[in-house]
mmCIF file of C-alpha atoms in Angstrom:
data_model
loop_
_atom_site.group_PDB
_atom_site.id
_atom_site.type_symbol
_atom_site.label_atom_id
_atom_site.label_comp_id
_atom_site.label_asym_id
_atom_site.label_seq_id
_atom_site.Cartn_x
_atom_site.Cartn_y
_atom_site.Cartn_z
ATOM 1 C CA UNK A 1 83.493 229.258 114.298
ATOM 2 C CA UNK A 2 86.190 232.357 114.431
ATOM 3 C CA UNK A 3 89.865 231.547 112.097
ATOM 4 C CA UNK A 4 92.019 233.234 113.455
ATOM 5 C CA UNK A 5 95.052 233.833 111.317
ATOM 6 C CA UNK A 6 98.682 235.480 110.832
ATOM 7 C CA UNK A 7 100.090 236.741 108.073
ATOM 8 C CA UNK A 8 101.956 239.701 106.470
ATOM 9 C CA UNK A 9 99.530 241.779 106.094
ATOM 10 C CA UNK A 10 100.587 245.554 106.453
ATOM 11 C CA UNK A 11 100.390 248.786 104.928
ATOM 12 C CA UNK A 12 103.478 249.560 102.002
ATOM 13 C CA UNK A 13 104.458 245.562 101.717
ATOM 14 C CA UNK A 14 103.519 245.109 98.453
ATOM 15 C CA UNK A 15 101.920 241.413 99.597
ATOM 16 C CA UNK A 16 97.991 241.088 99.026
ATOM 17 C CA UNK A 17 95.791 239.224 101.261
ATOM 18 C CA UNK A 18 95.355 236.370 99.477
ATOM 19 C CA UNK A 19 99.406 235.767 99.268
ATOM 20 C CA UNK A 20 99.454 236.895 103.234
ATOM 21 C CA UNK A 21 97.573 234.152 103.369
ATOM 22 C CA UNK A 22 98.399 231.737 100.930
ATOM 23 C CA UNK A 23 100.415 229.702 103.278
ATOM 24 C CA UNK A 24 98.445 229.215 105.937
ATOM 25 C CA UNK A 25 95.157 227.292 104.196
ATOM 26 C CA UNK A 26 96.462 224.138 105.597
ATOM 27 C CA UNK A 27 96.296 224.981 109.173
ATOM 28 C CA UNK A 28 92.377 226.356 109.141
ATOM 29 C CA UNK A 29 89.607 224.105 111.193
ATOM 30 C CA UNK A 30 87.218 221.843 109.805
ATOM 31 C CA UNK A 31 83.648 223.564 110.454
ATOM 32 C CA UNK A 32 84.746 227.520 110.656
ATOM 33 C CA UNK A 33 82.130 229.943 109.225
ATOM 34 C CA UNK A 34 84.637 232.783 108.582
ATOM 35 C CA UNK A 35 87.780 233.222 108.443
ATOM 36 C CA UNK A 36 90.569 236.744 109.668
ATOM 37 C CA UNK A 37 93.414 237.831 108.799
ATOM 38 C CA UNK A 38 95.271 240.174 110.949
ATOM 39 C CA UNK A 39 98.960 241.544 110.168
ATOM 40 C CA UNK A 40 101.543 244.744 110.334
ATOM 41 C CA UNK A 41 103.955 244.037 112.979
ATOM 42 C CA UNK A 42 106.562 246.686 111.859
ATOM 43 C CA UNK A 43 106.597 250.022 113.657
ATOM 44 C CA UNK A 44 105.639 251.888 110.876
ATOM 45 C CA UNK A 45 102.927 249.299 109.391
ATOM 46 C CA UNK A 46 99.099 249.646 110.238
ATOM 47 C CA UNK A 47 97.012 247.204 112.225
ATOM 48 C CA UNK A 48 95.320 245.954 110.030
ATOM 49 C CA UNK A 49 92.383 242.817 109.510
ATOM 50 C CA UNK A 50 91.011 241.142 106.499
ATOM 51 C CA UNK A 51 87.341 239.060 106.552
ATOM 52 C CA UNK A 52 86.468 235.843 104.419
ATOM 53 C CA UNK A 53 83.052 234.677 104.495
ATOM 54 C CA UNK A 54 85.224 231.473 102.743
ATOM 55 C CA UNK A 55 86.015 229.185 104.946
ATOM 56 C CA UNK A 56 89.429 228.574 102.996
ATOM 57 C CA UNK A 57 90.069 232.001 103.929
ATOM 58 C CA UNK A 58 89.956 233.406 100.395
ATOM 59 C CA UNK A 59 90.873 237.011 100.455
ATOM 60 C CA UNK A 60 91.001 238.664 97.067
ATOM 61 C CA UNK A 61 89.419 241.358 95.948
ATOM 62 C CA UNK A 62 88.044 240.241 93.633
ATOM 63 C CA UNK A 63 83.910 240.335 92.825
ATOM 64 C CA UNK A 64 84.080 236.088 93.297
ATOM 65 C CA UNK A 65 84.467 236.277 96.788
ATOM 66 C CA UNK A 66 83.467 238.679 99.767
ATOM 67 C CA UNK A 67 86.568 240.524 100.778
ATOM 68 C CA UNK A 68 86.491 243.172 103.640
ATOM 69 C CA UNK A 69 89.217 244.834 105.286
ATOM 70 C CA UNK A 70 89.210 247.093 108.277
ATOM 71 C CA UNK A 71 91.847 249.536 110.180
ATOM 72 C CA UNK A 72 91.341 247.049 113.782
ATOM 73 C CA UNK A 73 93.047 250.180 116.317
ATOM 74 C CA UNK A 74 94.434 253.119 114.073
ATOM 75 C CA UNK A 75 96.865 253.744 116.936
ATOM 76 C CA UNK A 76 97.680 251.770 119.266
ATOM 77 C CA UNK A 77 99.657 252.567 122.701
ATOM 78 C CA UNK A 78 100.687 251.230 125.826
ATOM 79 C CA UNK A 79 100.893 253.858 128.410
ATOM 80 C CA UNK A 80 102.347 256.936 126.204
ATOM 81 C CA UNK A 81 102.888 255.089 122.570
ATOM 82 C CA UNK A 82 103.137 250.835 121.964
ATOM 83 C CA UNK A 83 105.178 249.539 119.076
ATOM 84 C CA UNK A 84 105.020 246.748 116.657
ATOM 85 C CA UNK A 85 102.028 245.211 117.837
ATOM 86 C CA UNK A 86 99.747 242.087 116.808
ATOM 87 C CA UNK A 87 100.483 239.137 116.126
ATOM 88 C CA UNK A 88 97.844 237.852 117.967
ATOM 89 C CA UNK A 89 95.355 235.183 118.710
ATOM 90 C CA UNK A 90 91.824 235.372 119.466
ATOM 91 C CA UNK A 91 89.739 233.358 122.420
ATOM 92 C CA UNK A 92 86.777 233.206 124.620
ATOM 93 C CA UNK A 93 86.695 231.902 127.413
ATOM 94 C CA UNK A 94 83.711 229.498 129.489
ATOM 95 C CA UNK A 95 81.402 232.748 129.676
ATOM 96 C CA UNK A 96 81.489 233.688 126.236
ATOM 97 C CA UNK A 97 84.283 236.834 126.962
ATOM 98 C CA UNK A 98 87.090 237.350 123.900
ATOM 99 C CA UNK A 99 90.496 238.413 124.538
ATOM 100 C CA UNK A 100 93.133 238.865 122.175
ATOM 101 C CA UNK A 101 96.691 237.880 122.918
ATOM 102 C CA UNK A 102 99.420 239.860 121.512
ATOM 103 C CA UNK A 103 103.038 240.505 120.854
ATOM 104 C CA UNK A 104 104.076 244.335 121.171
ATOM 105 C CA UNK A 105 106.623 246.016 122.495
ATOM 106 C CA UNK A 106 107.675 249.012 125.176
ATOM 107 C CA UNK A 107 109.374 252.296 124.191
ATOM 108 C CA UNK A 108 111.278 254.585 126.227
ATOM 109 C CA UNK A 109 111.270 257.760 124.788
ATOM 110 C CA UNK A 110 110.245 256.496 121.802
ATOM 111 C CA UNK A 111 112.815 253.597 121.525
ATOM 112 C CA UNK A 112 112.148 250.338 122.097
ATOM 113 C CA UNK A 113 115.279 248.705 123.952
ATOM 114 C CA UNK A 114 113.213 245.752 125.118
ATOM 115 C CA UNK A 115 112.143 242.462 122.754
ATOM 116 C CA UNK A 116 108.446 242.203 122.255
ATOM 117 C CA UNK A 117 106.244 240.807 125.242
ATOM 118 C CA UNK A 118 103.383 239.222 124.792
ATOM 119 C CA UNK A 119 99.948 241.529 126.067
ATOM 120 C CA UNK A 120 96.182 240.157 127.066
ATOM 121 C CA UNK A 121 93.390 242.487 125.824
ATOM 122 C CA UNK A 122 89.618 242.339 126.113
ATOM 123 C CA UNK A 123 87.841 242.322 122.770
ATOM 124 C CA UNK A 124 84.049 243.130 121.697
ATOM 125 C CA UNK A 125 82.752 242.238 118.409
ATOM 126 C CA UNK A 126 80.805 244.918 116.497
ATOM 127 C CA UNK A 127 78.872 244.166 113.231
ATOM 128 C CA UNK A 128 81.390 241.184 112.909
ATOM 129 C CA UNK A 129 84.298 242.979 113.530
ATOM 130 C CA UNK A 130 86.483 242.388 116.656
ATOM 131 C CA UNK A 131 87.340 245.626 118.630
ATOM 132 C CA UNK A 132 89.617 245.769 120.821
ATOM 133 C CA UNK A 133 89.559 247.190 124.050
ATOM 134 C CA UNK A 134 86.658 249.185 123.444
ATOM 135 C CA UNK A 135 86.123 253.053 124.656
ATOM 136 C CA UNK A 136 89.901 252.712 125.815
ATOM 137 C CA UNK A 137 91.846 252.516 122.168
ATOM 138 C CA UNK A 138 95.163 251.468 123.901
ATOM 139 C CA UNK A 139 96.896 248.166 125.236
ATOM 140 C CA UNK A 140 96.748 248.837 129.564
ATOM 141 C CA UNK A 141 99.471 247.944 131.919
ATOM 142 C CA UNK A 142 96.788 245.590 133.515
ATOM 143 C CA UNK A 143 93.768 243.346 132.334
ATOM 144 C CA UNK A 144 90.940 242.355 134.749
ATOM 145 C CA UNK A 145 90.320 238.837 134.249
ATOM 146 C CA UNK A 146 86.912 237.265 135.900
ATOM 147 C CA UNK A 147 88.657 234.278 136.925
ATOM 148 C CA UNK A 148 90.956 233.528 139.895
ATOM 149 C CA UNK A 149 94.493 234.025 139.590
ATOM 150 C CA UNK A 150 96.579 230.717 138.413
ATOM 151 C CA UNK A 151 100.115 230.473 139.000
ATOM 152 C CA UNK A 152 103.276 228.937 137.059
ATOM 153 C CA UNK A 153 105.958 226.773 137.881
ATOM 154 C CA UNK A 154 108.520 228.936 136.738
ATOM 155 C CA UNK A 155 107.129 232.449 135.983
ATOM 156 C CA UNK A 156 109.691 235.238 134.716
ATOM 157 C CA UNK A 157 110.573 237.581 137.366
ATOM 158 C CA UNK A 158 111.954 241.391 137.030
ATOM 159 C CA UNK A 159 115.073 240.598 139.976
ATOM 160 C CA UNK A 160 117.413 237.676 138.808
ATOM 161 C CA UNK A 161 120.208 237.034 141.153
ATOM 162 C CA UNK A 162 122.968 234.036 139.114
ATOM 163 C CA UNK A 163 125.410 232.436 141.770
ATOM 164 C CA UNK A 164 127.393 229.262 140.298
ATOM 165 C CA UNK A 165 127.063 226.750 142.767
ATOM 166 C CA UNK A 166 124.864 224.724 140.911
ATOM 167 C CA UNK A 167 126.509 221.442 137.993
ATOM 168 C CA UNK A 168 125.068 223.461 135.311
ATOM 169 C CA UNK A 169 124.393 227.025 133.427
ATOM 170 C CA UNK A 170 121.645 228.859 134.515
ATOM 171 C CA UNK A 171 118.692 228.056 131.915
ATOM 172 C CA UNK A 172 118.182 232.375 132.327
ATOM 173 C CA UNK A 173 121.495 232.949 130.622
ATOM 174 C CA UNK A 174 121.599 232.843 127.110
ATOM 175 C CA UNK A 175 124.906 232.969 125.150
ATOM 176 C CA UNK A 176 125.565 233.807 120.873
ATOM 177 C CA UNK A 177 125.041 231.508 118.336
ATOM 178 C CA UNK A 178 126.496 228.666 120.232
ATOM 179 C CA UNK A 179 127.459 227.213 123.845
ATOM 180 C CA UNK A 180 131.117 225.714 123.759
ATOM 181 C CA UNK A 181 130.799 223.657 126.630
ATOM 182 C CA UNK A 182 134.599 223.231 126.634
ATOM 183 C CA UNK A 183 135.132 227.026 127.016
ATOM 184 C CA UNK A 184 133.902 227.687 130.441
ATOM 185 C CA UNK A 185 133.983 225.672 133.457
ATOM 186 C CA UNK A 186 131.568 225.392 136.841
ATOM 187 C CA UNK A 187 133.639 222.888 138.227
ATOM 188 C CA UNK A 188 137.839 224.206 138.095
ATOM 189 C CA UNK A 189 137.204 226.706 140.998
ATOM 190 C CA UNK A 190 134.249 225.741 142.824
ATOM 191 C CA UNK A 191 131.226 228.420 143.612
ATOM 192 C CA UNK A 192 132.547 230.095 140.376
ATOM 193 C CA UNK A 193 131.820 230.504 136.618
ATOM 194 C CA UNK A 194 135.150 230.238 135.062
ATOM 195 C CA UNK A 195 135.021 231.525 131.229
ATOM 196 C CA UNK A 196 138.422 231.181 129.145
ATOM 197 C CA UNK A 197 138.844 233.430 126.895
ATOM 198 C CA UNK A 198 138.558 233.062 123.383
ATOM 199 C CA UNK A 199 139.680 235.033 120.437
ATOM 200 C CA UNK A 200 135.994 235.703 119.414
ATOM 201 C CA UNK A 201 135.546 239.200 119.374
ATOM 202 C CA UNK A 202 132.234 240.315 121.110
ATOM 203 C CA UNK A 203 132.147 242.859 117.175
ATOM 204 C CA UNK A 204 131.753 239.975 114.717
ATOM 205 C CA UNK A 205 128.656 237.885 114.196
ATOM 206 C CA UNK A 206 130.472 234.583 116.156
ATOM 207 C CA UNK A 207 130.111 232.550 118.913
ATOM 208 C CA UNK A 208 131.804 234.805 121.381
ATOM 209 C CA UNK A 209 132.627 234.092 125.135
ATOM 210 C CA UNK A 210 128.626 235.484 126.564
ATOM 211 C CA UNK A 211 126.568 234.957 129.058
ATOM 212 C CA UNK A 212 123.802 236.986 129.642
ATOM 213 C CA UNK A 213 119.943 238.346 130.704
ATOM 214 C CA UNK A 214 117.175 239.528 128.912
ATOM 215 C CA UNK A 215 116.596 243.684 129.792
ATOM 216 C CA UNK A 216 113.087 243.694 130.646
ATOM 217 C CA UNK A 217 113.095 246.615 132.465
ATOM 218 C CA UNK A 218 113.676 250.457 131.899
ATOM 219 C CA UNK A 219 115.332 251.688 135.419
ATOM 220 C CA UNK A 220 117.441 249.124 136.764
ATOM 221 C CA UNK A 221 120.951 248.014 137.858
ATOM 222 C CA UNK A 222 122.870 245.458 136.541
ATOM 223 C CA UNK A 223 125.362 244.309 137.888
ATOM 224 C CA UNK A 224 128.915 240.988 138.736
ATOM 225 C CA UNK A 225 132.043 240.021 140.652
ATOM 226 C CA UNK A 226 134.094 239.069 138.891
ATOM 227 C CA UNK A 227 138.229 238.301 139.017
ATOM 228 C CA UNK A 228 140.542 238.927 135.836
ATOM 229 C CA UNK A 229 144.036 239.617 135.343
ATOM 230 C CA UNK A 230 144.711 240.296 131.859
ATOM 231 C CA UNK A 231 148.627 239.483 130.431
ATOM 232 C CA UNK A 232 148.726 241.433 127.277
ATOM 233 C CA UNK A 233 146.876 244.354 126.024
ATOM 234 C CA UNK A 234 144.573 242.103 123.975
ATOM 235 C CA UNK A 235 142.888 240.393 126.773
ATOM 236 C CA UNK A 236 139.590 242.023 127.977
ATOM 237 C CA UNK A 237 136.435 240.704 130.571
ATOM 238 C CA UNK A 238 133.682 242.537 131.674
ATOM 239 C CA UNK A 239 129.873 243.166 131.647
ATOM 240 C CA UNK A 240 127.760 244.516 128.047
ATOM 241 C CA UNK A 241 124.828 246.018 127.016
ATOM 242 C CA UNK A 242 124.627 243.804 123.877
ATOM 243 C CA UNK A 243 121.821 244.008 121.351
ATOM 244 C CA UNK A 244 124.085 242.577 118.442
ATOM 245 C CA UNK A 245 127.699 242.705 117.538
ATOM 246 C CA UNK A 246 128.278 246.083 115.789
ATOM 247 C CA UNK A 247 125.938 247.860 118.488
ATOM 248 C CA UNK A 248 126.985 247.393 122.236
ATOM 249 C CA UNK A 249 128.146 249.016 125.590
ATOM 250 C CA UNK A 250 130.748 247.826 128.099
ATOM 251 C CA UNK A 251 132.664 248.131 130.509
ATOM 252 C CA UNK A 252 135.952 245.786 130.650
ATOM 253 C CA UNK A 253 139.219 245.073 132.791
ATOM 254 C CA UNK A 254 141.789 245.483 130.472
ATOM 255 C CA UNK A 255 145.180 246.606 129.578
ATOM 256 C CA UNK A 256 148.265 244.005 130.545
ATOM 257 C CA UNK A 257 150.420 243.666 133.388
ATOM 258 C CA UNK A 258 151.889 247.157 133.355
ATOM 259 C CA UNK A 259 149.100 248.590 133.588
ATOM 260 C CA UNK A 260 145.277 247.508 134.479
ATOM 261 C CA UNK A 261 142.701 250.084 133.598
ATOM 262 C CA UNK A 262 138.769 250.288 133.196
ATOM 263 C CA UNK A 263 137.190 251.213 130.167
ATOM 264 C CA UNK A 264 133.674 251.770 128.961
ATOM 265 C CA UNK A 265 133.293 251.606 125.089
ATOM 266 C CA UNK A 266 130.450 251.930 123.397
ATOM 267 C CA UNK A 267 130.725 250.039 119.896
ATOM 268 C CA UNK A 268 127.836 251.846 117.607
ATOM 269 C CA UNK A 269 127.910 250.629 113.939
ATOM 270 C CA UNK A 270 130.703 248.995 114.618
ATOM 271 C CA UNK A 271 133.168 251.805 115.269
ATOM 272 C CA UNK A 272 134.587 252.017 118.783
ATOM 273 C CA UNK A 273 134.423 254.885 120.989
ATOM 274 C CA UNK A 274 136.272 255.380 124.408
ATOM 275 C CA UNK A 275 134.170 257.418 126.508
ATOM 276 C CA UNK A 276 135.863 256.900 129.983
ATOM 277 C CA UNK A 277 139.002 254.997 131.187
ATOM 278 C CA UNK A 278 140.425 254.893 134.690
ATOM 279 C CA UNK A 279 143.869 252.809 136.055
ATOM 280 C CA UNK A 280 143.408 250.990 139.140
ATOM 281 C CA UNK A 281 145.467 249.300 142.016
ATOM 282 C CA UNK A 282 142.782 247.208 143.277
ATOM 283 C CA UNK A 283 143.489 243.665 143.081
ATOM 284 C CA UNK A 284 140.644 240.157 142.973
ATOM 285 C CA UNK A 285 137.340 240.983 142.806
ATOM 286 C CA UNK A 286 135.508 243.701 141.414
ATOM 287 C CA UNK A 287 131.989 244.623 140.810
ATOM 288 C CA UNK A 288 131.041 245.761 137.822
ATOM 289 C CA UNK A 289 127.815 247.376 137.486
ATOM 290 C CA UNK A 290 125.940 249.340 135.280
ATOM 291 C CA UNK A 291 122.552 251.115 136.186
ATOM 292 C CA UNK A 292 119.594 252.796 134.120
ATOM 293 C CA UNK A 293 117.221 255.320 134.149
ATOM 294 C CA UNK A 294 115.067 255.450 131.454
ATOM 295 C CA UNK A 295 117.515 255.674 127.982
ATOM 296 C CA UNK A 296 120.387 256.946 130.118
ATOM 297 C CA UNK A 297 122.868 255.215 132.477
ATOM 298 C CA UNK A 298 126.159 254.966 134.373
ATOM 299 C CA UNK A 299 128.968 253.524 135.141
ATOM 300 C CA UNK A 300 130.368 251.862 138.753
ATOM 301 C CA UNK A 301 133.148 249.256 140.198
ATOM 302 C CA UNK A 302 132.975 248.130 143.691
ATOM 303 C CA UNK A 303 135.987 246.823 144.831
ATOM 304 C CA UNK A 304 137.251 244.404 148.329
ATOM 305 C CA UNK A 305 137.088 246.504 150.392
ATOM 306 C CA UNK A 306 134.276 248.786 148.817
ATOM 307 C CA UNK A 307 135.412 251.098 147.655
ATOM 308 C CA UNK A 308 133.473 252.682 144.919
ATOM 309 C CA UNK A 309 134.077 254.797 141.564
ATOM 310 C CA UNK A 310 131.903 256.183 139.189
ATOM 311 C CA UNK A 311 133.728 255.729 135.696
ATOM 312 C CA UNK A 312 131.062 257.689 133.932
ATOM 313 C CA UNK A 313 127.603 258.854 133.938
ATOM 314 C CA UNK A 314 124.825 259.934 131.977
ATOM 315 C CA UNK A 315 125.966 257.707 128.651
ATOM 316 C CA UNK A 316 122.505 257.200 126.064
ATOM 317 C CA UNK A 317 121.370 253.785 125.835
ATOM 318 C CA UNK A 318 119.417 254.846 122.137
ATOM 319 C CA UNK A 319 122.129 253.573 119.837
ATOM 320 C CA UNK A 320 121.197 250.044 121.233
ATOM 321 C CA UNK A 321 117.192 250.613 120.325
ATOM 322 C CA UNK A 322 115.077 248.846 117.636
ATOM 323 C CA UNK A 323 115.387 252.302 116.130
ATOM 324 C CA UNK A 324 118.496 252.713 115.754
ATOM 325 C CA UNK A 325 120.038 248.990 115.760
ATOM 326 C CA UNK A 326 117.550 246.893 114.215
ATOM 327 C CA UNK A 327 116.001 243.722 115.417
ATOM 328 C CA UNK A 328 113.015 242.602 117.604
ATOM 329 C CA UNK A 329 114.399 240.999 120.265
ATOM 330 C CA UNK A 330 115.661 243.941 122.450
ATOM 331 C CA UNK A 331 118.790 244.193 124.389
ATOM 332 C CA UNK A 332 120.432 241.446 126.811
ATOM 333 C CA UNK A 333 122.979 242.179 129.578
ATOM 334 C CA UNK A 334 125.635 239.928 130.890
ATOM 335 C CA UNK A 335 129.439 239.423 131.086
ATOM 336 C CA UNK A 336 131.848 238.479 128.160
ATOM 337 C CA UNK A 337 135.838 237.367 128.260
ATOM 338 C CA UNK A 338 137.662 237.857 124.502
ATOM 339 C CA UNK A 339 141.569 237.777 123.743
ATOM 340 C CA UNK A 340 140.034 239.354 120.433
ATOM 341 C CA UNK A 341 141.952 237.418 117.596
ATOM 342 C CA UNK A 342 144.529 235.735 119.300
ATOM 343 C CA UNK A 343 145.274 232.525 120.943
ATOM 344 C CA UNK A 344 144.968 233.178 125.073
ATOM 345 C CA UNK A 345 144.951 230.664 128.113
ATOM 346 C CA UNK A 346 143.466 233.353 130.159
ATOM 347 C CA UNK A 347 140.482 233.376 132.177
ATOM 348 C CA UNK A 348 137.697 235.102 134.093
ATOM 349 C CA UNK A 349 135.790 233.934 137.325
ATOM 350 C CA UNK A 350 132.301 235.398 137.986
ATOM 351 C CA UNK A 351 131.147 234.807 141.288
ATOM 352 C CA UNK A 352 127.711 235.861 140.596
ATOM 353 C CA UNK A 353 125.779 238.108 138.334
ATOM 354 C CA UNK A 354 122.711 240.316 139.360
ATOM 355 C CA UNK A 355 119.655 242.219 137.886
ATOM 356 C CA UNK A 356 116.721 243.913 139.553
#
């Protein structure tokens, strides 16, 4: 038997293998003859593997314990370059074919805007060491398995269209911190998500009014059809590409009664930059949408008569990547409504949200 463990073992961490494994001993299976520990998930860490012939996983470097270490993959890549890989499990099937299931991130232009995903790779054993994708040396887009296809009842798709004619919020939609059930409604206007403006801001670590979908691709269109009329300057609603409170990119309806406006705002390291602004006379529903190609985006609005206005093109999405903004979870794309620190009785009605 083989024991496969996870721990904080990586280049430059200052942690010994024993320290990294200390929390794992209680999970070891009885009867294991060999124990492995893999680590190194940060972009600059090496992918390292340590081996112990002690069932309890003693990985010390002293003479009383056998200790071996090997960098399993010198540089793992997915297509061009893949980052933050490992954190995985070694598994074998009934025919003794071995695989590793691991987390990794797909970069674009050297930056990751998508959260870590689950990948599968084939494994062969050489002198007691697992070798991942031998002869290839990197993760691949697809892995062929010697079994028939098995479909799941609920699967992640790369196209989502969410309408609001149900009795509860779609499970695919995420909110910030916690969802205030009293701040939105699916029944006040039938077929719409009514978002009451909350005073909490997107730029703060709070439960701002937000419903979003995870970014799953680098070439996509995100759109939302909404109706919103601001009464005061501080009131706004719109769409946003959200990495965290300090780094996000939004297109919002604002301006108050006198001058209804659309603005594109880049919020980077907690500072706002106005990228585009247009006064709009159109009333009723507006479709706001963002088109992304790689790490560049452009913003559009379509009114009820079908007229389309491009607000801005060639907006960089790099500031909202893991490398620039931090984190592993990637971006989400969603709708929000805020009165920015003041009480308000206004609301925004969302007819649908689309990601494709």
